[in-house]
Short mmCIF file of N, CA and C in Angstrom, two decimals:
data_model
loop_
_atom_site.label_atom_id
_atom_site.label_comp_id
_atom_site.label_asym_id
_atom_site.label_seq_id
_atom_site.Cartn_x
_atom_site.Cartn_y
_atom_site.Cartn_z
N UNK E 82 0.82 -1.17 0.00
CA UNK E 82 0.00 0.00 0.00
C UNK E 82 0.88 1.25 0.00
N UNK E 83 2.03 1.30 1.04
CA UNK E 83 2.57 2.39 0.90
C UNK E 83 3.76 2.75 -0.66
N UNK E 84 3.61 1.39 -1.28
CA UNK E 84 4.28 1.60 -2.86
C UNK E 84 3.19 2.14 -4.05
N UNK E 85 1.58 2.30 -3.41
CA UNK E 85 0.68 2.50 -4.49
C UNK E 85 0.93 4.27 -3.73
N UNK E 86 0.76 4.64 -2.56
CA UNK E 86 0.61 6.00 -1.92
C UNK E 86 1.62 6.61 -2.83
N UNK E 87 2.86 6.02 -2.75
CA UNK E 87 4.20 7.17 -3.59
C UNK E 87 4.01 6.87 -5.05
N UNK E 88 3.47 6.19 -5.66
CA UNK E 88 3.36 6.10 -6.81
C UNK E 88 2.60 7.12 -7.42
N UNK E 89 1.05 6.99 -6.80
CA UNK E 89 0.36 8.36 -6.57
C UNK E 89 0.61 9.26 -6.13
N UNK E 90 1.35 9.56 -5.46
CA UNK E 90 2.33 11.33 -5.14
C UNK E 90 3.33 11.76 -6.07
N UNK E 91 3.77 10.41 -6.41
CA UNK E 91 4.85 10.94 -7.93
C UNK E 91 3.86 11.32 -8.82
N UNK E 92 2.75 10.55 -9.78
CA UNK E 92 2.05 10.67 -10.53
C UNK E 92 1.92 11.89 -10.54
N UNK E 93 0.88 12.37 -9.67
CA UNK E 93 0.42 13.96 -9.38
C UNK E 93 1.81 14.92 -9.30
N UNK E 94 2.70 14.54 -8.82
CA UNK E 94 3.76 15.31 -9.17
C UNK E 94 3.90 15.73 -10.46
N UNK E 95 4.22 14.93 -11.27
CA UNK E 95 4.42 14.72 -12.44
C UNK E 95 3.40 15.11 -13.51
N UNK E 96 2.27 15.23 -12.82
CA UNK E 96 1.13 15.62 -14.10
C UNK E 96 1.15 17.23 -13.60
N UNK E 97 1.51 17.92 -12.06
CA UNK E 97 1.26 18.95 -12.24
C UNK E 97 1.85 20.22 -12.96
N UNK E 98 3.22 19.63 -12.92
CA UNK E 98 3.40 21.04 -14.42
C UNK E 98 2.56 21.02 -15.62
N UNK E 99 2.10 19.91 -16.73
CA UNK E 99 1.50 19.76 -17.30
C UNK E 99 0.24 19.97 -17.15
N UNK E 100 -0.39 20.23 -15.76
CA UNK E 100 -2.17 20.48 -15.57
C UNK E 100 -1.57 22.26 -15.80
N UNK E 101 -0.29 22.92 -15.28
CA UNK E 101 -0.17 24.11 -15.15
C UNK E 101 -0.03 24.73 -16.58
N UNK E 102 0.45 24.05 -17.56
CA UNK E 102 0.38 24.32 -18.94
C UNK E 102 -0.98 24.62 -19.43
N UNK E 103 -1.83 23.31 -19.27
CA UNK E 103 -3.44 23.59 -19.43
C UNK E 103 -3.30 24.95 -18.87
N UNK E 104 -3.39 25.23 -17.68
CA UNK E 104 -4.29 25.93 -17.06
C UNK E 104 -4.02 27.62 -17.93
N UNK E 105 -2.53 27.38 -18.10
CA UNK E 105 -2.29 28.82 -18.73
C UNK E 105 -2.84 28.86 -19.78
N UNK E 106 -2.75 28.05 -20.81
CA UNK E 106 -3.12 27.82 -22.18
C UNK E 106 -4.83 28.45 -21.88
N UNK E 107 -5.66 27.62 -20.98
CA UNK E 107 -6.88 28.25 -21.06
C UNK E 107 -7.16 29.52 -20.64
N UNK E 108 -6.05 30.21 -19.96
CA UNK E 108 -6.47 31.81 -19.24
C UNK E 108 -6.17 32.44 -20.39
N UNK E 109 -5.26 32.01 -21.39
CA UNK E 109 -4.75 32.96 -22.63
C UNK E 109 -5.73 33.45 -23.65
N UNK E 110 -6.08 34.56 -23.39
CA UNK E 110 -6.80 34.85 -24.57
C UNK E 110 -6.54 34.52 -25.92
N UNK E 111 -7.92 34.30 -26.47
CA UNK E 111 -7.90 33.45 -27.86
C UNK E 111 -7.40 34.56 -28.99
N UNK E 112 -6.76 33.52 -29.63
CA UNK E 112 -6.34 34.43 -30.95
C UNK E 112 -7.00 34.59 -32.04
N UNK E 113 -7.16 35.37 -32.48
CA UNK E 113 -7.54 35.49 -34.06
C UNK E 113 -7.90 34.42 -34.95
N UNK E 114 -6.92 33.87 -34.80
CA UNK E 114 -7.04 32.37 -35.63
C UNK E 114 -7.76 31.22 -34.63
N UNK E 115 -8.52 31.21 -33.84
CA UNK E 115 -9.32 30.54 -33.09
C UNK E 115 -10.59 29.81 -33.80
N UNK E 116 -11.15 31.67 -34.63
CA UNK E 116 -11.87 30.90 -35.54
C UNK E 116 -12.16 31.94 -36.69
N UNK E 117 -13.29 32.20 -37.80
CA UNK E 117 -13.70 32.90 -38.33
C UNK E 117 -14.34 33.93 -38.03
N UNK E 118 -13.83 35.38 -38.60
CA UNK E 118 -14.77 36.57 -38.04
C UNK E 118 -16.44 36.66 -37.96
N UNK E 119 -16.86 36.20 -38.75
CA UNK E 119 -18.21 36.12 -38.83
C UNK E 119 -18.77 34.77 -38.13
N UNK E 120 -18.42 33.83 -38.09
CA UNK E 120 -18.48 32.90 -36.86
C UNK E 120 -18.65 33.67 -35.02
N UNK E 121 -17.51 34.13 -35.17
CA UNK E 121 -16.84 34.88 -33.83
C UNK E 121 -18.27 36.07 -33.74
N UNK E 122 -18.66 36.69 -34.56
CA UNK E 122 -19.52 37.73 -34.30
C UNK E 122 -20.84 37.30 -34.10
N UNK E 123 -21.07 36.06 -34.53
CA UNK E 123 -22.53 35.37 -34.42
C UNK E 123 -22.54 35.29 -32.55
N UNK E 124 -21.29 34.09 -32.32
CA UNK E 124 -21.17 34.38 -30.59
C UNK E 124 -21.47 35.77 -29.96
N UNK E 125 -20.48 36.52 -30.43
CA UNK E 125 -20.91 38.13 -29.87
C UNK E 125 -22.79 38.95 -29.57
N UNK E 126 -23.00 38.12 -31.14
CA UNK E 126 -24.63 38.78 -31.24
C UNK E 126 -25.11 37.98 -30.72
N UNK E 127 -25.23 36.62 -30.50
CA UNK E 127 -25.97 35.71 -29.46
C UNK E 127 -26.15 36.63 -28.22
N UNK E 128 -25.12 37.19 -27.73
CA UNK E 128 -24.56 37.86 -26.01
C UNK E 128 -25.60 38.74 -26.27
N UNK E 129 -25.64 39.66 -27.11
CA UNK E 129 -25.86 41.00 -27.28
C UNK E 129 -27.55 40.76 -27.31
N UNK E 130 -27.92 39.81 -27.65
CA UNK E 130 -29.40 39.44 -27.84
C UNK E 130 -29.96 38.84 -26.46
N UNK E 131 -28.79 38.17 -26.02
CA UNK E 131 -29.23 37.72 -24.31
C UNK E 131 -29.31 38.86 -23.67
N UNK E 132 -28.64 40.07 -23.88
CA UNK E 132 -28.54 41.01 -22.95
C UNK E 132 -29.95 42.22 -23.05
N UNK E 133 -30.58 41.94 -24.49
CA UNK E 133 -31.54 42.96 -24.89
C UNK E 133 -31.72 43.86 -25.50
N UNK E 134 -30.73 43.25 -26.63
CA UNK E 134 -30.37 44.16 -27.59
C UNK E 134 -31.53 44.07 -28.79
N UNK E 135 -31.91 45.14 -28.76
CA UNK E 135 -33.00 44.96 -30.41
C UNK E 135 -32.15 44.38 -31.54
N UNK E 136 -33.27 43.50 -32.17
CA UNK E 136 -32.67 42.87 -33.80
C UNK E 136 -32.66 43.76 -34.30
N UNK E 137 -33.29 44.71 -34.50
CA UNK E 137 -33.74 45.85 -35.75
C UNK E 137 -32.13 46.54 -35.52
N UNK E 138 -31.70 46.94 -33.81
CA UNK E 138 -29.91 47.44 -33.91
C UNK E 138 -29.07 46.32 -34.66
N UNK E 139 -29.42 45.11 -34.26
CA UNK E 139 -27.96 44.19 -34.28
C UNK E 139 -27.85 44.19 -35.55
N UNK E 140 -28.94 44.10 -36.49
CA UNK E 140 -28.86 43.93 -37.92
C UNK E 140 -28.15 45.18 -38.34
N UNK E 141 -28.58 46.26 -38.17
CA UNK E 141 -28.31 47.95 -38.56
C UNK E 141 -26.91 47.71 -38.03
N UNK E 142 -25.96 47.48 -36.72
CA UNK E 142 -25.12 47.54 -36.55
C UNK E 142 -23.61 46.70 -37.00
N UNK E 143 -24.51 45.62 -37.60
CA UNK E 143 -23.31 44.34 -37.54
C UNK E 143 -23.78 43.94 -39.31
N UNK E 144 -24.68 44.19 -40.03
CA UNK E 144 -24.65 43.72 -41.28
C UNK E 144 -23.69 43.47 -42.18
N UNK E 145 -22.75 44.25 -42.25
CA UNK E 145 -21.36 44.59 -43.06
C UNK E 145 -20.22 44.31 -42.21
N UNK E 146 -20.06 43.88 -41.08
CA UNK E 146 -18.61 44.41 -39.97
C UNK E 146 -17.96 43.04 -41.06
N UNK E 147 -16.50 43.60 -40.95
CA UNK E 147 -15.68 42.66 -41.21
C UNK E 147 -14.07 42.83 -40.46
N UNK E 148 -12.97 42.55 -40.21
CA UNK E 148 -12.24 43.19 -39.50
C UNK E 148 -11.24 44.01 -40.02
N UNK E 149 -10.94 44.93 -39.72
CA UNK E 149 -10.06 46.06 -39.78
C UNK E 149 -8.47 45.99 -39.23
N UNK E 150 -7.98 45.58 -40.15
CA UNK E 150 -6.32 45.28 -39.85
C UNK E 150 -5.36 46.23 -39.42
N UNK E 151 -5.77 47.71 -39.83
CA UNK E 151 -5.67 48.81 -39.43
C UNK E 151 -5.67 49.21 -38.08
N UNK E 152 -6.80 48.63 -37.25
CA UNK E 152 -6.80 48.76 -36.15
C UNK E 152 -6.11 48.02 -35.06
N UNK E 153 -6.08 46.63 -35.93
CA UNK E 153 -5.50 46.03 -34.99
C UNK E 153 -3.57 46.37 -34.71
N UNK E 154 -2.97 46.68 -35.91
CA UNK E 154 -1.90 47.46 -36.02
C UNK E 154 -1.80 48.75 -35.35
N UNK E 155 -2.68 49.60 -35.38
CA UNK E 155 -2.64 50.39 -34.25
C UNK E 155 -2.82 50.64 -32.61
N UNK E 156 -3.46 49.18 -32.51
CA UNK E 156 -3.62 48.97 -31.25
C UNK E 156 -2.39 48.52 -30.65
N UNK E 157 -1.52 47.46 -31.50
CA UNK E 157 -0.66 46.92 -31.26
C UNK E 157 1.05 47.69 -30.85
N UNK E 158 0.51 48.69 -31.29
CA UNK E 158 1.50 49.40 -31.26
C UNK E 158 1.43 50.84 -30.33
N UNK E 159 0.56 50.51 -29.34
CA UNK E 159 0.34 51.56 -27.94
C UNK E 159 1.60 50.97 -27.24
N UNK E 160 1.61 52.33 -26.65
CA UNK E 160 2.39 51.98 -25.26
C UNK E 160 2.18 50.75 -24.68
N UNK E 161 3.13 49.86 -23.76
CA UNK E 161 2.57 48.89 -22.74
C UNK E 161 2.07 47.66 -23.59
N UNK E 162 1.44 47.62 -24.76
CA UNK E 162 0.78 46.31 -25.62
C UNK E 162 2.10 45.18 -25.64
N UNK E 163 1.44 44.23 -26.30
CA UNK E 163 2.20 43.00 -26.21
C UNK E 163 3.90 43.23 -27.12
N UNK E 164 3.16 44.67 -28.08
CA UNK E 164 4.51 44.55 -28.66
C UNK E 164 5.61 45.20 -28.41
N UNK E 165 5.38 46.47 -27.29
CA UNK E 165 5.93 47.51 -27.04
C UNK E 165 5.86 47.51 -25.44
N UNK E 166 6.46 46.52 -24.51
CA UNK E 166 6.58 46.18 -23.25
C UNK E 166 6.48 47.46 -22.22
N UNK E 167 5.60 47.49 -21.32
CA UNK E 167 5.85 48.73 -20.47
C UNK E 167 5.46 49.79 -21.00
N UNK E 168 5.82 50.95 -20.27
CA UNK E 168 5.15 51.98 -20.27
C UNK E 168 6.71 52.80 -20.98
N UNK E 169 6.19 54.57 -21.61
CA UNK E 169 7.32 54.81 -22.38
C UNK E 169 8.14 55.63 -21.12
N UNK E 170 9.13 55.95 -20.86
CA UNK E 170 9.39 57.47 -20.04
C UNK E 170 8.58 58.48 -20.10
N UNK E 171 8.00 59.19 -18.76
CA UNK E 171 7.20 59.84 -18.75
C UNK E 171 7.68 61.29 -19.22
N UNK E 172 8.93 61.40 -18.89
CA UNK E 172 9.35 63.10 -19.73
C UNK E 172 8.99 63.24 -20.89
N UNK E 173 9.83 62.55 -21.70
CA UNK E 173 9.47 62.46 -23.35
C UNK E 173 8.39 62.23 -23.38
N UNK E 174 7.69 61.99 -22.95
CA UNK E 174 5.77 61.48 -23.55
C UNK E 174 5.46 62.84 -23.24
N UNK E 175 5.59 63.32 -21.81
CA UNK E 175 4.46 64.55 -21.78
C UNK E 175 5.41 65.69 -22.51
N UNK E 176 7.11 66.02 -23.07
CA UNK E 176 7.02 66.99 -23.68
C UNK E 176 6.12 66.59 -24.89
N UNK E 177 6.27 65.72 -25.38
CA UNK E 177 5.80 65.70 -27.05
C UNK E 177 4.19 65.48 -26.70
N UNK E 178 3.56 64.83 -25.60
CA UNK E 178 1.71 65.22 -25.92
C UNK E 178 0.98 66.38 -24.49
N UNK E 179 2.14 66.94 -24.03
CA UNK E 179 1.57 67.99 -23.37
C UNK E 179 2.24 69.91 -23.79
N UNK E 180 1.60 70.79 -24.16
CA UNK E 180 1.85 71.57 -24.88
C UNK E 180 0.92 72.93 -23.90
N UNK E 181 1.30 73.69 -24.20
CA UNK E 181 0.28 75.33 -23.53
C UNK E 181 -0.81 75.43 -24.21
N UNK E 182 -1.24 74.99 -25.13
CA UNK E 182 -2.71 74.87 -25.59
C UNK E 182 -2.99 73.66 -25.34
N UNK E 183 -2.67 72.57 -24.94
CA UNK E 183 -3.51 71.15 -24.22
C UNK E 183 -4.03 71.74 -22.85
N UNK E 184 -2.55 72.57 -22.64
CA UNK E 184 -2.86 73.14 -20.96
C UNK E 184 -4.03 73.73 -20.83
N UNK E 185 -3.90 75.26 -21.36
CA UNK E 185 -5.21 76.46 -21.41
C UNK E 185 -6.50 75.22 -22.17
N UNK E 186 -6.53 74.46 -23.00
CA UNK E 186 -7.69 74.14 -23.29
C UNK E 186 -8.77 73.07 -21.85
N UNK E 187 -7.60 72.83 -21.01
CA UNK E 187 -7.59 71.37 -19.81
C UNK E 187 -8.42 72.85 -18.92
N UNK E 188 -7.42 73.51 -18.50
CA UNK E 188 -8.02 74.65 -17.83
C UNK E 188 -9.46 75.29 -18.16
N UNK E 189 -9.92 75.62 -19.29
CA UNK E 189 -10.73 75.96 -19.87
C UNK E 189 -11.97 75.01 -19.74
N UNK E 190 -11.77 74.11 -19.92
CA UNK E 190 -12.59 73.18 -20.08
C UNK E 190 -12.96 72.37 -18.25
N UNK E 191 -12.07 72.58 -17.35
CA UNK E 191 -12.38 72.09 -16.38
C UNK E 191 -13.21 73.67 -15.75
N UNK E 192 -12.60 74.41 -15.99
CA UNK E 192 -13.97 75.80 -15.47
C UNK E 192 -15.16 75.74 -15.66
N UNK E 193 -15.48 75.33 -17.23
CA UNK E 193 -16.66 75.37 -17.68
C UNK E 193 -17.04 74.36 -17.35
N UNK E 194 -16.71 72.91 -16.71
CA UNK E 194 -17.28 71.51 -16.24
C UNK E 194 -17.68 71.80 -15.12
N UNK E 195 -17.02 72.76 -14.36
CA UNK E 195 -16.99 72.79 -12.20
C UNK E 195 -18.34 72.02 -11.95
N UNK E 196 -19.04 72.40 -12.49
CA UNK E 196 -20.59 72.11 -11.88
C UNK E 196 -21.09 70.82 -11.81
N UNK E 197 -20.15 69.80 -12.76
CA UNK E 197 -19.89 68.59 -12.53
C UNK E 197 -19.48 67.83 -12.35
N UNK E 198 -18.42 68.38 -11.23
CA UNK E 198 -16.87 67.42 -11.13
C UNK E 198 -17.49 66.90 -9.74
N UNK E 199 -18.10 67.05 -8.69
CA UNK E 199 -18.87 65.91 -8.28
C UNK E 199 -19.64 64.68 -8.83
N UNK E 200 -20.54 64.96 -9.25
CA UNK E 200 -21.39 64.30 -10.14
C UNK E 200 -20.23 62.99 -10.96
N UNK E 201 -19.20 63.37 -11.28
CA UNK E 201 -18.41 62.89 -12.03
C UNK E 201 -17.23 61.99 -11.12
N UNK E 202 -17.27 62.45 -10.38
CA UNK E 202 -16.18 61.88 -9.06
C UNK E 202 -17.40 60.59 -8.40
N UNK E 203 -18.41 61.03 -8.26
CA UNK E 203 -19.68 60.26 -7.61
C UNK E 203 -19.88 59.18 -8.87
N UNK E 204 -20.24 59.18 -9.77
CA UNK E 204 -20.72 58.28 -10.54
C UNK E 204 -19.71 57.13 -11.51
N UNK E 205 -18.38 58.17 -11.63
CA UNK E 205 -17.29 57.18 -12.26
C UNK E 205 -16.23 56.63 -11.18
N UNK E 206 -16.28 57.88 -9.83
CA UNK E 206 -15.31 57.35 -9.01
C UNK E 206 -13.96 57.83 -9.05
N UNK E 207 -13.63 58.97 -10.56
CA UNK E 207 -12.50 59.27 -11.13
C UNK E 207 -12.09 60.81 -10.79
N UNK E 208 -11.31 61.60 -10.23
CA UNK E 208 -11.35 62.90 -10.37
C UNK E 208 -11.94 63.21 -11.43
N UNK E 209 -12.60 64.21 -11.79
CA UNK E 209 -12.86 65.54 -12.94
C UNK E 209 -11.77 65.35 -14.14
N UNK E 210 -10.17 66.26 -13.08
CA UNK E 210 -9.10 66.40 -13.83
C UNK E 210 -8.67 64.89 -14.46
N UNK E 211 -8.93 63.68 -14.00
CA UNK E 211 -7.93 62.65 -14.85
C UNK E 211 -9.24 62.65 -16.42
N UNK E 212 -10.62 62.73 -15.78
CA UNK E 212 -11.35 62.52 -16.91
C UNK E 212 -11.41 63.56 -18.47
N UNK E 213 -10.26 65.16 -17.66
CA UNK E 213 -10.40 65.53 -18.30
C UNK E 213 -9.09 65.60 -19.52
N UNK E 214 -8.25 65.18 -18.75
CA UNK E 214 -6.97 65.20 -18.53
C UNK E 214 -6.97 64.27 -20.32
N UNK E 215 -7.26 63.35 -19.85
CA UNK E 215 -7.95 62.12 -20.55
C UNK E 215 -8.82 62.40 -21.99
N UNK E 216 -9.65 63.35 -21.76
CA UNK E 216 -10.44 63.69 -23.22
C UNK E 216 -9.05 64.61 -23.66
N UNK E 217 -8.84 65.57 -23.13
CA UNK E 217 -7.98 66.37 -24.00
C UNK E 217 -6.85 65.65 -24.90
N UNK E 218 -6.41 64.22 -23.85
CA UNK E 218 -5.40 63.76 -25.20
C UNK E 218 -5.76 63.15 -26.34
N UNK E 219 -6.88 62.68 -25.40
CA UNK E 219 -7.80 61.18 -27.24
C UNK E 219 -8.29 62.53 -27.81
N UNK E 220 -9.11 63.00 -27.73
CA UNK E 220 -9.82 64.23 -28.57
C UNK E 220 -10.05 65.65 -28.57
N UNK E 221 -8.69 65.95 -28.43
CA UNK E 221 -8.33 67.46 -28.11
C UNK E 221 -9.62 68.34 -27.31
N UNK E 222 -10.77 67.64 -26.22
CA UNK E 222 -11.45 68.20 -25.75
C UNK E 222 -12.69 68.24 -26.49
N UNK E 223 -12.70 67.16 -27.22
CA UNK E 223 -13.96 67.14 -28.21
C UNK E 223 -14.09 67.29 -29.68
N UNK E 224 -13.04 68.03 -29.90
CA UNK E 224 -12.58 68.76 -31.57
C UNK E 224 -12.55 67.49 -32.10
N UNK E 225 -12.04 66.47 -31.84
CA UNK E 225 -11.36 65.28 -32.55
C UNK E 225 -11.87 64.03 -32.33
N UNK E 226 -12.99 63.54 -33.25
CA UNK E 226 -13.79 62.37 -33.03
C UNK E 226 -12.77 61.01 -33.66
N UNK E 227 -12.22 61.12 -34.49
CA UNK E 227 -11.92 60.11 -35.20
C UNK E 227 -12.72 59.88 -36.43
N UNK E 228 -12.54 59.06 -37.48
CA UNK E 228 -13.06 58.57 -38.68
C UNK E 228 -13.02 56.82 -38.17
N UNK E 229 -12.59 56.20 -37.55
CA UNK E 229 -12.88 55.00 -37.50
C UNK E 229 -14.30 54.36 -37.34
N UNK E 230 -14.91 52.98 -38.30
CA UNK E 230 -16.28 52.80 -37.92
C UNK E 230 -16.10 52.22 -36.09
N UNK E 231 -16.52 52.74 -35.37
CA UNK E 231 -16.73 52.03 -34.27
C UNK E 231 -17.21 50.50 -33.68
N UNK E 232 -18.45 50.60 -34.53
CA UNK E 232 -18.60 49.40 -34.45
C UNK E 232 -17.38 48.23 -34.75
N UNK E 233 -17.03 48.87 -36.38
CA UNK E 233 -16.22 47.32 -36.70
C UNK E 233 -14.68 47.46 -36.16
N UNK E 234 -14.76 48.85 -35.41
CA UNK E 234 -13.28 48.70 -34.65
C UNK E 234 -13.72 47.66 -33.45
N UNK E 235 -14.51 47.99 -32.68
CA UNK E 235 -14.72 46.89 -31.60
C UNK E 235 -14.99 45.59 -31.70
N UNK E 236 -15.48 45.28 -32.77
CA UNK E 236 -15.75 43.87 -33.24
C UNK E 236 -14.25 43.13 -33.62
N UNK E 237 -13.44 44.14 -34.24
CA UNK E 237 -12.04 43.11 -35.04
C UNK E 237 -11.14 43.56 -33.71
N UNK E 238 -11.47 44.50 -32.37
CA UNK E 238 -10.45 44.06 -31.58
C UNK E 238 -11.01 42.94 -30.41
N UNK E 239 -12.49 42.43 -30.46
CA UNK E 239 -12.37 41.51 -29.49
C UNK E 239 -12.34 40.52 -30.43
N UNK E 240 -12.50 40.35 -31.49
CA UNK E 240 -12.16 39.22 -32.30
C UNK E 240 -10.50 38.94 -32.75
N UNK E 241 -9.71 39.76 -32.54
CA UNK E 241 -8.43 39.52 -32.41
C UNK E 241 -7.76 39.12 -31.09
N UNK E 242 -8.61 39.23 -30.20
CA UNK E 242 -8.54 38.34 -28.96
C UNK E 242 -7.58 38.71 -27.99
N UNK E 243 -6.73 39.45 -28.13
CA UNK E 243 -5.64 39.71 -26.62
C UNK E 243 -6.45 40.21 -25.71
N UNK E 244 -7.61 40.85 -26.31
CA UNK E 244 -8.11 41.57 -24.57
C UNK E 244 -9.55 41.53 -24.97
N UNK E 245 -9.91 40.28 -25.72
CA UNK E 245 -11.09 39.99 -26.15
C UNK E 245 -12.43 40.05 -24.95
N UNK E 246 -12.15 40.14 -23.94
CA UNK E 246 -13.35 40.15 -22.73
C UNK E 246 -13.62 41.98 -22.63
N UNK E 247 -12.75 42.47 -22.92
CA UNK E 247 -12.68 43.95 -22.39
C UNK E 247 -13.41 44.31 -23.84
N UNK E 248 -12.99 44.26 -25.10
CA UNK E 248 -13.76 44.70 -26.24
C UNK E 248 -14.68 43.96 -26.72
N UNK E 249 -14.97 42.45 -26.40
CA UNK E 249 -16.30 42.00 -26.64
C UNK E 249 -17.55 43.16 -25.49
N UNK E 250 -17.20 43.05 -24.63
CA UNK E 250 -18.11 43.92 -23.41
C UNK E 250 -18.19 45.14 -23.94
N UNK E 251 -17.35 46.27 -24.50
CA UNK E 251 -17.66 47.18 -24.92
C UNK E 251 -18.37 47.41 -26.70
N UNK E 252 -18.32 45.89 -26.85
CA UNK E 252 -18.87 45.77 -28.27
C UNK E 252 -20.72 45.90 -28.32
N UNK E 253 -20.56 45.48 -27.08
CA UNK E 253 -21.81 44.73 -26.51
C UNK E 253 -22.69 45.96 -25.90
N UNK E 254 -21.92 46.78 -25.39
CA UNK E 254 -22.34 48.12 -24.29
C UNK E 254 -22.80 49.17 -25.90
N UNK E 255 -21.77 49.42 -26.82
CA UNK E 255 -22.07 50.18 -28.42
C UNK E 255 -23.56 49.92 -28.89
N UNK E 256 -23.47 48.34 -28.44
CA UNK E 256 -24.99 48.19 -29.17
C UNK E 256 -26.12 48.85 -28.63
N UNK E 257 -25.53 48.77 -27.48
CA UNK E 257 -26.88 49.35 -26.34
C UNK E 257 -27.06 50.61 -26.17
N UNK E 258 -25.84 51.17 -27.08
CA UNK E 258 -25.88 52.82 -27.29
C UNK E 258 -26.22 52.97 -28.35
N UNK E 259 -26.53 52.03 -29.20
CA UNK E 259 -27.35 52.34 -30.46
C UNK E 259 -28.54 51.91 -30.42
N UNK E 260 -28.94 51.23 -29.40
CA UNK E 260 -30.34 50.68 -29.36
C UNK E 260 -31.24 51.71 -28.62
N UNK E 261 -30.32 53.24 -28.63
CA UNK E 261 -31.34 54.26 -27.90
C UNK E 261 -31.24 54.92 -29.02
N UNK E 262 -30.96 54.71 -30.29
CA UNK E 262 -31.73 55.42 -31.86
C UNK E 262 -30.48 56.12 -32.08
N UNK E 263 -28.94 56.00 -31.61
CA UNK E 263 -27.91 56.68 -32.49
C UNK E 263 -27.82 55.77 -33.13
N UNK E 264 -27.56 56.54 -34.37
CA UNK E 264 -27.06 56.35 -35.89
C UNK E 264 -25.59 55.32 -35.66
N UNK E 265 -25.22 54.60 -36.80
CA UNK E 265 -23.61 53.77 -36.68
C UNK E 265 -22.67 54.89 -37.35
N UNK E 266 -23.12 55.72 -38.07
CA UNK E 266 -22.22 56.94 -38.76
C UNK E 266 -22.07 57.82 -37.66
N UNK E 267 -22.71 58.10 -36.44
CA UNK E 267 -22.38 58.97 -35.47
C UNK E 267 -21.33 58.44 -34.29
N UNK E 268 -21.25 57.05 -34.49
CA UNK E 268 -20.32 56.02 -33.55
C UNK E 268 -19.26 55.99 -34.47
N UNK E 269 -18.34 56.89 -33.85
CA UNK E 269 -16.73 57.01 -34.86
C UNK E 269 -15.24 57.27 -33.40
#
């Protein structure tokens, strides 16, 4: 008996690096090549339909999506992403994206907010200033929407899978911002 006990303690020894391989393999987000985009988006709209999403949106929103390689190249190439490790030095980043008109516009724009930087601290949890801090760099304070379709940016980045839970969910949340009657040409 005590030659079957160590046999079975080696065993399990021995299988547990290999259960630890599984285990990583399954936390790894799926890749791209997992499966087909339009496959992959049927899953997505299944979610989006469990959650209460009108057909009349999902159709209007997802008829055409196909993925955008563009995006995924630009994603890939942020700060910190899989391809560009970490974060950059913070000097060089803020001379080259902080400037006296990011400043006066941050300033400007947090005066004219005051009245809701509670409201905004209360409901996101975030100072005012990081939220504003924050619009001024993605969209110079609003000036700067982008041209990307939204929709099919969110669709080809949770379907490219590195952070497929974070952009399937916000793929999912788009719909539900179109299922209150915005347009897909106003989602850019």
């Amino acid at each position: 008996m005590g030659c079957d006990t160590d046999t079975g303690m080696s065993l399990r020894r021995s299988l547990l690096p290999l259960a630890a391989c599984f285990a990583a393999l399954a936390a790894t987000p799926a890749a791209a090549q997992d499966m087909p985009f339009d496959a992959y988006m049927q899953l997505v709209i299944a979610k989006a339909r469990a959650e209460g999403v009108s057909e009349s949106t999902i159709q209007r929103m997802t008829w055409d999506l196909t993925p955008n390689p563009r995006v995924i190249e630009l994603d890939r190439s942020q700060p910190g992403s899989s391809s560009s490790p970490g974060y950059p030095p913070l000097r060089p980043y803020l001379a080259r994206h902080v400037d006296a008109a990011r400043i006066n516009g941050g300033r400007a724009v947090y005066n004219e907010t005051a009245r809701l930087h509670g409201q905004i601290r209360q409901d996101y949890g975030v100072p005012a200033e990081i939220i504003i801090a924050i619009w001024g760099h993605e969209t110079n304070y609003g000036s700067y929407r982008g041209n990307f379709d939204l929709a099919r940016s969110l669709a080809t980045l949770a379907w490219e899978g590195r952070r497929r839970a974070l952009f399937e969910g916000e793929f999912i949340a788009l719909l539900k911002v179109a299922d209150k009657g915005y347009s897909r040409d106003r989602l850019v």
